[in-house]
Short mmCIF file of C-alpha atoms and ligand atoms in Angstrom, two decimals:
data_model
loop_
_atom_site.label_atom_id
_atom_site.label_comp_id
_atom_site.label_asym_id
_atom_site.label_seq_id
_atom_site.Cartn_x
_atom_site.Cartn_y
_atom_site.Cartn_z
CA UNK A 920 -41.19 74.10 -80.30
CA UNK A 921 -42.12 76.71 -78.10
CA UNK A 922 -45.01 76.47 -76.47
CA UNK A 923 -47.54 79.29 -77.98
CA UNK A 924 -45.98 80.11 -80.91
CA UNK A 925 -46.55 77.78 -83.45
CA UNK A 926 -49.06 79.06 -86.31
CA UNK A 927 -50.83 76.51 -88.65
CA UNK A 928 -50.93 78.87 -91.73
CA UNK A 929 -53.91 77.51 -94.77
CA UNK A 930 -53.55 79.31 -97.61
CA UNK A 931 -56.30 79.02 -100.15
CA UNK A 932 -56.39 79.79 -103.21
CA UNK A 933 -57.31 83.89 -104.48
CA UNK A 934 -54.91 86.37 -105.45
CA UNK A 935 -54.14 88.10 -102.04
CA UNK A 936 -52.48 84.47 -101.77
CA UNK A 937 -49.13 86.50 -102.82
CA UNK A 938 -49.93 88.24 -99.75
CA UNK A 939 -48.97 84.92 -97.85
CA UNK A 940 -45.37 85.14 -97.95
CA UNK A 941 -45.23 88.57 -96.54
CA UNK A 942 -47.22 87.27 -93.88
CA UNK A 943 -44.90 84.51 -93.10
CA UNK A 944 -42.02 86.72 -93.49
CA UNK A 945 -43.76 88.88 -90.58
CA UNK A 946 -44.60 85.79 -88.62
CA UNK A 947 -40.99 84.03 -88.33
CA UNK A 948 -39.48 87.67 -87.49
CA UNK A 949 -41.79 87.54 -84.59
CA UNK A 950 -40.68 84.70 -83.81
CA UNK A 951 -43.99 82.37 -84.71
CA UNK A 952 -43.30 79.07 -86.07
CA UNK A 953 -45.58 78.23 -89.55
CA UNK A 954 -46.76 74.87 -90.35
CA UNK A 955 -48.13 75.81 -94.02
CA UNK A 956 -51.52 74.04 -95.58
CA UNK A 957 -52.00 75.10 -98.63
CA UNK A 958 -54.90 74.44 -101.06
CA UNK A 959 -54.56 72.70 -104.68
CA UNK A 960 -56.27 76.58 -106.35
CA UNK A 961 -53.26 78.31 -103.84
CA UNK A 962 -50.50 76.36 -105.23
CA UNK A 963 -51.60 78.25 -108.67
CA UNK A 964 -50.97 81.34 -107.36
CA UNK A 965 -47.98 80.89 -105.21
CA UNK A 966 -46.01 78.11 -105.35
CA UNK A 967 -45.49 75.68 -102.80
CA UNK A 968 -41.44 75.67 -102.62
CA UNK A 969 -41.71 80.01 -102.10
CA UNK A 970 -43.81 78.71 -99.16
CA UNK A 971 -41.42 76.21 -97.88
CA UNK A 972 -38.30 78.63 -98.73
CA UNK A 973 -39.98 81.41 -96.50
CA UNK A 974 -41.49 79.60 -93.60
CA UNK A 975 -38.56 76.58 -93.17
CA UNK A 976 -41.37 74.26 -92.91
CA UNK A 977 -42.75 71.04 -95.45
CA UNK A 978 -45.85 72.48 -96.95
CA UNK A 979 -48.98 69.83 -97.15
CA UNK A 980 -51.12 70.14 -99.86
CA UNK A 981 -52.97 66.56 -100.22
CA UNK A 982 -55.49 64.76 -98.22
CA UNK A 983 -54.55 61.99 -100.23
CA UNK A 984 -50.41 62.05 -100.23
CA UNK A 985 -49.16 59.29 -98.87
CA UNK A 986 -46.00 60.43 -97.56
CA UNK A 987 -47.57 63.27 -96.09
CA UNK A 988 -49.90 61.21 -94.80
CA UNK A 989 -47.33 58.79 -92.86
CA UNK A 990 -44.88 62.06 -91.51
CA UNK A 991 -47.63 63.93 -90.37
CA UNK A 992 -51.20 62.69 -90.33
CA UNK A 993 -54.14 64.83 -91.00
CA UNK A 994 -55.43 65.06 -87.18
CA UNK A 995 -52.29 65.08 -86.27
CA UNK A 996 -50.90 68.47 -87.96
CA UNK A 997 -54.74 70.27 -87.07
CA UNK A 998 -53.14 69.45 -83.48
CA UNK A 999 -49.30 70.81 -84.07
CA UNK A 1000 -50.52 74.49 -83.46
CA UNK A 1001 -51.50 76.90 -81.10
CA UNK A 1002 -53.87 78.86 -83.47
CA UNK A 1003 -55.30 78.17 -87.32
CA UNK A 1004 -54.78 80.90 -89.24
CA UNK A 1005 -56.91 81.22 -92.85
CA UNK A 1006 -55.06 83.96 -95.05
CA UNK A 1007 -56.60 84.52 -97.64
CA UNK A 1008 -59.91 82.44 -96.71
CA UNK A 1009 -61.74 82.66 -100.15
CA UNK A 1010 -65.63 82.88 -100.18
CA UNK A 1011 -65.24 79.07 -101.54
CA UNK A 1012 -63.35 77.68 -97.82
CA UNK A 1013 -65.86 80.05 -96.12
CA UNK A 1014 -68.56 78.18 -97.72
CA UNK A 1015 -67.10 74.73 -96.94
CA UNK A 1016 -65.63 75.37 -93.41
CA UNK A 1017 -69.01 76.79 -92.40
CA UNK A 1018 -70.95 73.64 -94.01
CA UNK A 1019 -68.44 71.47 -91.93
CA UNK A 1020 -67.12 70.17 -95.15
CA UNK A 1021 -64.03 68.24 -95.47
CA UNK A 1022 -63.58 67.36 -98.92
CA UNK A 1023 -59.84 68.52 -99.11
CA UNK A 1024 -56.49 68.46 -96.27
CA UNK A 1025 -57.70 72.64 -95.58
CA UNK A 1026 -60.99 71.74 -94.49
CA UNK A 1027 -60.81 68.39 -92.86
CA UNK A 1028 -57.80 70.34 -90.16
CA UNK A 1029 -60.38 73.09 -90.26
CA UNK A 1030 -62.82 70.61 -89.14
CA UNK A 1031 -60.65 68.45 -86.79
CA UNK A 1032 -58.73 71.43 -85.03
CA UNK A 1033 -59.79 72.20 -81.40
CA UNK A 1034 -57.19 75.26 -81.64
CA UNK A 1035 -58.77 78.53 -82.17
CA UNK A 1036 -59.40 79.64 -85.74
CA UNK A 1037 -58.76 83.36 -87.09
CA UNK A 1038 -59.66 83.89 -90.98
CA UNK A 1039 -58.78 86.79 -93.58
CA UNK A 1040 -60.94 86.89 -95.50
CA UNK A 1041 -59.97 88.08 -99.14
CA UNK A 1042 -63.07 88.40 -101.86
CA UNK A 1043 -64.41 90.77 -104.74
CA UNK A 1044 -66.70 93.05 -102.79
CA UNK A 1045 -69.87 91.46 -104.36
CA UNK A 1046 -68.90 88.15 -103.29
CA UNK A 1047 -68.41 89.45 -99.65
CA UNK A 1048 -71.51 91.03 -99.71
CA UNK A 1049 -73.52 88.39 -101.14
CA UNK A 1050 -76.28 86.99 -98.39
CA UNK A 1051 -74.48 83.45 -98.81
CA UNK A 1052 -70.98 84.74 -97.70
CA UNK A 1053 -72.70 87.11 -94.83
CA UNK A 1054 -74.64 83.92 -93.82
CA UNK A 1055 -71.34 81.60 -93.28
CA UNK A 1056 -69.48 84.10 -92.07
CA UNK A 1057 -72.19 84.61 -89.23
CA UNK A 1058 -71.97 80.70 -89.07
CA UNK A 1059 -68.66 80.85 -88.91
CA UNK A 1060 -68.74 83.80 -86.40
CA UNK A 1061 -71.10 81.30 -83.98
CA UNK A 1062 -68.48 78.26 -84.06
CA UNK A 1063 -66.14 80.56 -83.00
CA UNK A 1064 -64.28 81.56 -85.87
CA UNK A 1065 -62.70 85.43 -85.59
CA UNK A 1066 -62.43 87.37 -88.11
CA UNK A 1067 -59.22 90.06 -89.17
CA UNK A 1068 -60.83 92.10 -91.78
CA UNK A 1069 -61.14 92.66 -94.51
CA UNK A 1070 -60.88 96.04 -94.94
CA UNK A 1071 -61.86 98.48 -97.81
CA UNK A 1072 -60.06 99.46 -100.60
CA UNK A 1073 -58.92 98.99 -104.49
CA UNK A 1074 -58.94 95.28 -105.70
CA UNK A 1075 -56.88 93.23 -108.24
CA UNK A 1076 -60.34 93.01 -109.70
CA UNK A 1077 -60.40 96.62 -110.42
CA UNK A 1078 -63.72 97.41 -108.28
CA UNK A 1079 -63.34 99.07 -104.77
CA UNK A 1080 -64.78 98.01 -101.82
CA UNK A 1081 -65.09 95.70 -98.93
CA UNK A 1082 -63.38 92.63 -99.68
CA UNK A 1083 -59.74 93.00 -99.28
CA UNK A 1084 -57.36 91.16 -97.12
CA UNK A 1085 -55.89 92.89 -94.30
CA UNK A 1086 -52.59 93.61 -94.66
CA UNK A 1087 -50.25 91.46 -93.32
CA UNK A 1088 -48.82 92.96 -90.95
CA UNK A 1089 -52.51 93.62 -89.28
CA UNK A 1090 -52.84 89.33 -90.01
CA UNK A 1091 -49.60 89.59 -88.09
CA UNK A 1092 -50.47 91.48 -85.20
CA UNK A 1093 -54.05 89.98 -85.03
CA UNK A 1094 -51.99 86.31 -84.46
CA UNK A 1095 -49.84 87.73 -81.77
CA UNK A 1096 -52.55 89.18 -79.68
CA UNK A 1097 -53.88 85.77 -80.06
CA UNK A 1098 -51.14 83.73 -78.68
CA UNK A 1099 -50.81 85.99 -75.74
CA UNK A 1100 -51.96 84.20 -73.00
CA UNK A 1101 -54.32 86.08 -69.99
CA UNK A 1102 -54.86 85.01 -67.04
CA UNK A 1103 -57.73 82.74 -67.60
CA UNK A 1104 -56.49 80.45 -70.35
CA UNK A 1105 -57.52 76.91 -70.15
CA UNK A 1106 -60.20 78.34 -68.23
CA UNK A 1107 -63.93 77.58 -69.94
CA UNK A 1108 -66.62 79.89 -68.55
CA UNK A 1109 -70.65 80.12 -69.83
CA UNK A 1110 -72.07 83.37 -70.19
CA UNK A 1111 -75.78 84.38 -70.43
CA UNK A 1112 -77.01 86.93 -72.03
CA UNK A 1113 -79.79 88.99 -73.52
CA UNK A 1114 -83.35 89.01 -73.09
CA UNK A 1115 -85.26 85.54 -73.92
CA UNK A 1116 -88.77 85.39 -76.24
CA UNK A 1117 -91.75 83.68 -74.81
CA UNK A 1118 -94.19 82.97 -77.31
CA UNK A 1119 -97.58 84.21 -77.27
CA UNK A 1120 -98.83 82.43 -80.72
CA UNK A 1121 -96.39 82.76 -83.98
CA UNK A 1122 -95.74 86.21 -84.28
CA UNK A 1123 -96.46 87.96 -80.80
CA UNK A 1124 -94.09 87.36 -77.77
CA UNK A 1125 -93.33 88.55 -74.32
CA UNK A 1126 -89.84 89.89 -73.83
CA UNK A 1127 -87.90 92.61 -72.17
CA UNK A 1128 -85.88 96.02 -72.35
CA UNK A 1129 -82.33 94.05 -72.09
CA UNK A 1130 -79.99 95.03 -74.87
CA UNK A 1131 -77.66 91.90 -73.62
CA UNK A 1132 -74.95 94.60 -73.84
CA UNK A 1133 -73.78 93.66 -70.18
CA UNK A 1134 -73.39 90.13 -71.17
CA UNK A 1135 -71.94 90.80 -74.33
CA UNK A 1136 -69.43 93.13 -72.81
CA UNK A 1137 -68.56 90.52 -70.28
CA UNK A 1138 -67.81 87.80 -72.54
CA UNK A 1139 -65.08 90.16 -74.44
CA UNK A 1140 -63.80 90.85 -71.18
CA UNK A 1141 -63.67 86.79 -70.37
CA UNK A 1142 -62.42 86.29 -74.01
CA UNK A 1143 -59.69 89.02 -73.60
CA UNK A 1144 -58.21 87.03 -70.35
CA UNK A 1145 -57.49 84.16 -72.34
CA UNK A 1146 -60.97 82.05 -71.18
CA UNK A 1147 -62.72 79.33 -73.68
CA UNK A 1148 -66.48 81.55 -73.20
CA UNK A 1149 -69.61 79.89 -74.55
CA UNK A 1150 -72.15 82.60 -74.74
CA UNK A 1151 -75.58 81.74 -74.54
CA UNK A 1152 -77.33 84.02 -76.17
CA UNK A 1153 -81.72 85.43 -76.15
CA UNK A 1154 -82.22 87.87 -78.98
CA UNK A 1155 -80.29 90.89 -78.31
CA UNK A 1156 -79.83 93.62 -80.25
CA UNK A 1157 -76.13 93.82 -79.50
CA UNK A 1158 -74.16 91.79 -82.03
CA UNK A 1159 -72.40 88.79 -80.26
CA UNK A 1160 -68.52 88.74 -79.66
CA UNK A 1161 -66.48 87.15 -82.04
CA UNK A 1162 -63.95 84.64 -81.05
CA UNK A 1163 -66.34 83.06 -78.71
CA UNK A 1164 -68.41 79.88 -79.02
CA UNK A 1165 -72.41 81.66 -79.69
CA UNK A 1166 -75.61 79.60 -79.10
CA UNK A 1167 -78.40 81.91 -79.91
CA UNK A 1168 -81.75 80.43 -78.02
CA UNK A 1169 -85.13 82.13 -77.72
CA UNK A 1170 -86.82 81.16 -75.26
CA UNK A 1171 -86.06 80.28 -70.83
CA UNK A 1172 -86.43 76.26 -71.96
CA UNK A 1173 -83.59 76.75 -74.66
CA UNK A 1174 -81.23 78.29 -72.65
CA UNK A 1175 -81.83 76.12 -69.81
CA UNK A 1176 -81.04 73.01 -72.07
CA UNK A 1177 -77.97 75.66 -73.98
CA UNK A 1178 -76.20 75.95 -70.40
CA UNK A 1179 -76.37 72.65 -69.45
CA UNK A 1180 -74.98 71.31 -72.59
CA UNK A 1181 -72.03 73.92 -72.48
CA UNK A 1182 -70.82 72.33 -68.81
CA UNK A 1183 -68.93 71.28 -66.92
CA UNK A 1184 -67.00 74.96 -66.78
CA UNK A 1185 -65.38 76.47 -64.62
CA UNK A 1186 -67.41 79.24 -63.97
CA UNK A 1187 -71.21 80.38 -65.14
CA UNK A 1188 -72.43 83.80 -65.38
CA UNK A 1189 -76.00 84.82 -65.81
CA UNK A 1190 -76.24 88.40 -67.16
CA UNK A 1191 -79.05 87.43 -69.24
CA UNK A 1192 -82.36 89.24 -68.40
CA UNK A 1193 -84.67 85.87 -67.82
CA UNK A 1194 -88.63 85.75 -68.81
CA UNK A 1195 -89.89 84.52 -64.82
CA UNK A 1196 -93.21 83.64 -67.15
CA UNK A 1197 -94.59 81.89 -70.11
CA UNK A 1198 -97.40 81.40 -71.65
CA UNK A 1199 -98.75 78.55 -70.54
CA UNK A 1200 -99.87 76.96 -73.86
CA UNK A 1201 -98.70 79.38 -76.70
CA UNK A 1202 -101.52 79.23 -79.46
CA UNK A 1203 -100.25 77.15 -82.64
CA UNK A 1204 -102.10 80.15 -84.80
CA UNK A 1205 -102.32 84.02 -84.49
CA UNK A 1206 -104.60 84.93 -82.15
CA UNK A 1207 -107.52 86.41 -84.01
CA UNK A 1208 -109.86 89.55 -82.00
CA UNK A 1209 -113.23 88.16 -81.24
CA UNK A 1210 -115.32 90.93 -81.07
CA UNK A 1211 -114.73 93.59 -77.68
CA UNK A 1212 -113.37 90.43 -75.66
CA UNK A 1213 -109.76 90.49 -75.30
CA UNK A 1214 -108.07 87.24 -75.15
CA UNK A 1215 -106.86 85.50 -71.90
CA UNK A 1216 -103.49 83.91 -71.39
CA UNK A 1217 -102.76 81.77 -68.85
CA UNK A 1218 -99.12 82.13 -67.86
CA UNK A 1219 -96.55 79.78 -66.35
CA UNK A 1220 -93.47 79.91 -64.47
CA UNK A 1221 -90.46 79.62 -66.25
CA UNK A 1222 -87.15 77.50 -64.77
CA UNK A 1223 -84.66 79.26 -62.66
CA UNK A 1224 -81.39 78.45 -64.88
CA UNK A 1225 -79.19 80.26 -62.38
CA UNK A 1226 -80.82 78.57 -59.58
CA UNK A 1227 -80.91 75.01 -60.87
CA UNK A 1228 -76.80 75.31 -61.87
CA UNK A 1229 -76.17 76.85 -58.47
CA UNK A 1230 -77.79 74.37 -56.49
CA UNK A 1231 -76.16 71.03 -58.77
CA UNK A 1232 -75.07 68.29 -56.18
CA UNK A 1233 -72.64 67.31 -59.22
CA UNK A 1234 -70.89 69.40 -61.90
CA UNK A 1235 -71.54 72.54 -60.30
CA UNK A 1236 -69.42 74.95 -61.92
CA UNK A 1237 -66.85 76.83 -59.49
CA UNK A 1238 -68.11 79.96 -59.27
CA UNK A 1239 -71.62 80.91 -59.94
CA UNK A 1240 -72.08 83.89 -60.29
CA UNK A 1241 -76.03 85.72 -60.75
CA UNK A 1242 -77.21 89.54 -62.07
CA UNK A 1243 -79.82 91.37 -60.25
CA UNK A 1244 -82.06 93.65 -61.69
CA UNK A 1245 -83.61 95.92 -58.74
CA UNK A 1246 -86.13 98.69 -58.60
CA UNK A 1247 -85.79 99.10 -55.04
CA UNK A 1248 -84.13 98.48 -51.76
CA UNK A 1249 -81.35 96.93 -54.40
CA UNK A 1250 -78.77 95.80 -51.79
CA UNK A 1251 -81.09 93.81 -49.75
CA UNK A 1252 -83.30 92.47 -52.37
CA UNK A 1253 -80.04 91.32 -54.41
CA UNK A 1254 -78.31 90.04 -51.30
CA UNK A 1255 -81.49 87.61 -50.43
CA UNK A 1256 -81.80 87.20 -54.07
CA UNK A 1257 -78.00 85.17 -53.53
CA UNK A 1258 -78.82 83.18 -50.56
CA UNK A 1259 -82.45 81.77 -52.36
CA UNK A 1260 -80.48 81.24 -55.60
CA UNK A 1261 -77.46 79.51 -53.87
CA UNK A 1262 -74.71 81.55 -55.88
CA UNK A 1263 -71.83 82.88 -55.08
CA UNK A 1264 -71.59 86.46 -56.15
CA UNK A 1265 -74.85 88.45 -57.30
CA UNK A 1266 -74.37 91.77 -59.58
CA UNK A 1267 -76.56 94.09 -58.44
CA UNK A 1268 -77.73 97.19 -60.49
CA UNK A 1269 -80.51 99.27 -60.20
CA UNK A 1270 -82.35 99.69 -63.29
CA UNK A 1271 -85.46 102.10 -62.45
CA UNK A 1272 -86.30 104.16 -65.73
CA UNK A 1273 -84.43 107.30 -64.17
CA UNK A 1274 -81.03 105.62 -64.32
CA UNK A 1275 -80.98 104.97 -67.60
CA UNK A 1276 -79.00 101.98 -67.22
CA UNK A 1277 -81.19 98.88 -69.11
CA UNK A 1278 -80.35 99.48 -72.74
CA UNK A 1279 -78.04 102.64 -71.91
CA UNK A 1280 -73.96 102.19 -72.01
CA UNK A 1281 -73.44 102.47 -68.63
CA UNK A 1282 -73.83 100.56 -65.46
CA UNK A 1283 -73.80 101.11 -61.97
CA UNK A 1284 -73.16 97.82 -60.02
CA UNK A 1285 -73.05 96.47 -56.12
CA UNK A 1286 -71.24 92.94 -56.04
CA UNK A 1287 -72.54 91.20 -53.03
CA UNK A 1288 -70.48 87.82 -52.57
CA UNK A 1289 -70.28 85.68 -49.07
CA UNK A 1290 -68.31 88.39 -47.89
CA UNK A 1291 -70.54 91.38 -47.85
CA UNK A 1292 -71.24 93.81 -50.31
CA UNK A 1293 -69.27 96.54 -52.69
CA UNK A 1294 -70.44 99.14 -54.68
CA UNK A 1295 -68.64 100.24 -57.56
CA UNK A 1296 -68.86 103.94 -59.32
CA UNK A 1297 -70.70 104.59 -62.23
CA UNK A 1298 -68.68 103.53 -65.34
CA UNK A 1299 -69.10 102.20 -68.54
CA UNK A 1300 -70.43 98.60 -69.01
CA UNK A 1301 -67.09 97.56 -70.87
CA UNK A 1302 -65.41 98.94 -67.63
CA UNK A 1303 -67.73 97.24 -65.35
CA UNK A 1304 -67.31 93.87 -67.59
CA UNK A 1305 -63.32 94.24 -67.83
CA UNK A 1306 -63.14 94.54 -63.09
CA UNK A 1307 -65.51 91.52 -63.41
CA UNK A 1308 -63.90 89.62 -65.70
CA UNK A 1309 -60.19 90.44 -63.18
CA UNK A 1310 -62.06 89.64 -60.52
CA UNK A 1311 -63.52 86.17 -61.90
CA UNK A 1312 -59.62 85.52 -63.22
CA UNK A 1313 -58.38 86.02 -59.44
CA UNK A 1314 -60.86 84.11 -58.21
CA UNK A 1315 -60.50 81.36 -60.12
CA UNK A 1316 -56.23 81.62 -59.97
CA UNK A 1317 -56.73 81.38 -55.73
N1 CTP B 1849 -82.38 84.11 -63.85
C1 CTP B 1849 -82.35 82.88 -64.44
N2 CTP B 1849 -83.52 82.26 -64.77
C2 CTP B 1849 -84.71 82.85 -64.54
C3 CTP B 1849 -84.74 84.13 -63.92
C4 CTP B 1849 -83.54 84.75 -63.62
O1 CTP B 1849 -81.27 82.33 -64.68
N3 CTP B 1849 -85.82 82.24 -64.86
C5 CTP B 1849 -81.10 84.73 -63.44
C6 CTP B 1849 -80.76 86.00 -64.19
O2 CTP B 1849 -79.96 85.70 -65.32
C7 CTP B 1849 -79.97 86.77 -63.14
C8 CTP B 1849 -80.61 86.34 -61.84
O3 CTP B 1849 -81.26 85.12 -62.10
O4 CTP B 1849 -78.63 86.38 -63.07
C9 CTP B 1849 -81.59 87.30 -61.24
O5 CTP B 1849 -82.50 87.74 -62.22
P1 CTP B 1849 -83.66 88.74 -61.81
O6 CTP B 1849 -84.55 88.94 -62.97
O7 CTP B 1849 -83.09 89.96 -61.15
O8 CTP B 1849 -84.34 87.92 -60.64
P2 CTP B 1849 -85.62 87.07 -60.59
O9 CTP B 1849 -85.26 85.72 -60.14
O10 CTP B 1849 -86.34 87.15 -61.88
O11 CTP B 1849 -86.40 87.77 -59.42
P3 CTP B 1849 -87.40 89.05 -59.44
O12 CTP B 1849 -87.86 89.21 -60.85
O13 CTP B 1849 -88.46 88.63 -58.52
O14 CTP B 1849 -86.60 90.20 -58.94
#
């Protein structure tokens, strides 16, 4: 076998299942190896030996076969590929993958792969827009599940509407831009991102203008070189990235404990947009008005989570790199900002109101590393993120 080109195909079982075999068709003329999985409800819509006929391969149906069991052992064929590859994924796996159920062969590889997982989905349109589907898929979404469609469009059902599979040649071409590999495969890098919530009592807060846009531009970028990204994420109000590993936090403490948890990596990069304060003692009940006097809070300092990973002694990550968001004086604040914080690169942009860069779509940046300082022309923040991300892959390649 090739190395990168081996596709673990589950089938499961809905009527764009007939869709399957034009998939592997398209597959093997790419020249991707399938290892087919196929559910007990797929084998009533296609059989198993079209399956094994088109791909070449054994198909495995059973959790429970014994001879499959003793060729080819459950962990061991979630292991045989280079990506898992759902088509269709029926609102019924969705459900079960996303509950980390593993009550058939489908979902215990789903469970047991470490290989990166792309679904097609393939549901009526009400079932794909029922809350319980859009809630696993986001699940799914935030273990780092992508998605290829599904797109729009007339259904065996007879309604119309969101729900159908992508074609598969889109499958197909969604699975080879997967197994292209970028310069920063194997690489595993931890982004931050967004703005983080500090709690004033249940239902006020302190937060801040970032849209996490930056960050979540960044981690696309990462994700699009080939690098395993964990993105730790305050509420933004840019969705995150799929086909990245999402821990959504509110507040400075849980995203302090969210990075630490996601090392050792290879590199860390704080674009999120960090409450310095909290309150102090956030009240366990809404703050009621008591007369003219207007409540005092006490605030606190929050952690430096750049700082803190900068300065490890042990498990450091290789290159730290901080964002710094000046009003004034940018290149000096940012470049003392790097030698207190003890990272390696700072990202400096100047974010008075005039620029319109917090929440806006573009950025313009100064990276300051060891070295000295460069400052890069206004561009777009998926620019700025994509000469990051090259420059982070070079980096980390020296
Ligand atoms: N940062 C962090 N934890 C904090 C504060 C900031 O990890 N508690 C990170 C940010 O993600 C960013 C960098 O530190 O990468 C600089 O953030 P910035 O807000 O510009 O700096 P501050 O340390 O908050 O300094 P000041 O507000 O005084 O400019």
């Amino acid at each position: 076998m090739a190395p990168g080109n081996r596709v673990l195909l589950i089938i499961s079982g809905g009527i764009a299942a007939y869709k399957s075999l034009e998939l592997i068709r398209l597959l093997k003329k790419s020249g991707i190896d399938v290892s087919p999985v196929m559910t007990p409800s797929a084998a009533e819509f296609v059989t198993p030996l079209s399956v094994s006929a088109l791909s070449g391969e054994k198909v495995y149906t059973s959790l429970f076969d014994l001879t499959d069991e003793a060729e080819m052992g459950h962990i061991q064929l979630s292991r045989v590929a280079d990506l898992v590859v759902v088509a269709p994924a029926t609102a019924h796996l969705m459900a079960r993958a996303a509950q980390g159920q593993a009550d058939d062969l489908a979902t215990t590889v789903l469970l047991a792969t470490d290989t990166p997982v792309l679904m097609a989905p393939a549901m009526n349109v009400r079932m794909w827009d029922h809350p319980a589907t859009q809630r696993n898929c986001e699940q799914l979404v935030r273990d780092g599940v992508q998605f290829v469609g599904p797109n729009k469009g007339s259904m065996a059902c007879g309604e119309y509407g969101s729900g159908r599979m992508a074609e598969p040649s889109e499958i197909c071409q969604a699975v080879q831009a997967r197994l292209t590999t970028g310069p920063l495969t194997g690489k595993k890098i931890v982004v931050t991102s967004g703005p983080t919530h500090e709690p004033i009592d249940p239902v006020r807060y302190i937060a801040n203008r970032s849209s996490g846009a930056q960050g979540t531009a960044l981690a696309v970028a990462l994700r699009d070189l080939g690098a395993d990204v964990t993105f730790v994420t305050g509420p933004a109000d840019v969705a995150p990235p799929q086909g990245v590993r999402v821990v959504s936090v509110q507040t400075a403490f849980e995203m302090q404990l969210a990075v630490s948890e996601a090392l050792p990596a290879d590199a860390a990069i704080f674009a999120a947009a960090v409450s310095d304060f909290r309150i102090a003692q956030p009240n366990s009940s809404k703050i009621k008005k008591d007369g003219d006097a207007a409540p005092q809070l006490e605030f606190a300092l929050n952690p430096d989570i750049l700082a803190g990973i900068a300065q490890l002694q042990d498990g450091r990550p290789g290159l730290v790199v901080g964002f710094a968001a000046e009003t004034d004086d940018v290149i000096a604040h940012a470049t003392a900002k790097r030698s207190r914080k003890g990272c390696d690169w700072i990202v400096a942009n100047d974010v008075r109101p005039d620029t319109g860069i917090m929440g806006g779509t573009e950025n313009a940046v100064t990276l300051i590393t060891a070295s000295g300082s460069e400052s890069w022309p206004r561009m777009s923040k998926t620019a700025v993120a994509q000469a990051l991300a090259q420059r982070i892959a070079d980096t980390l390649s020296e």
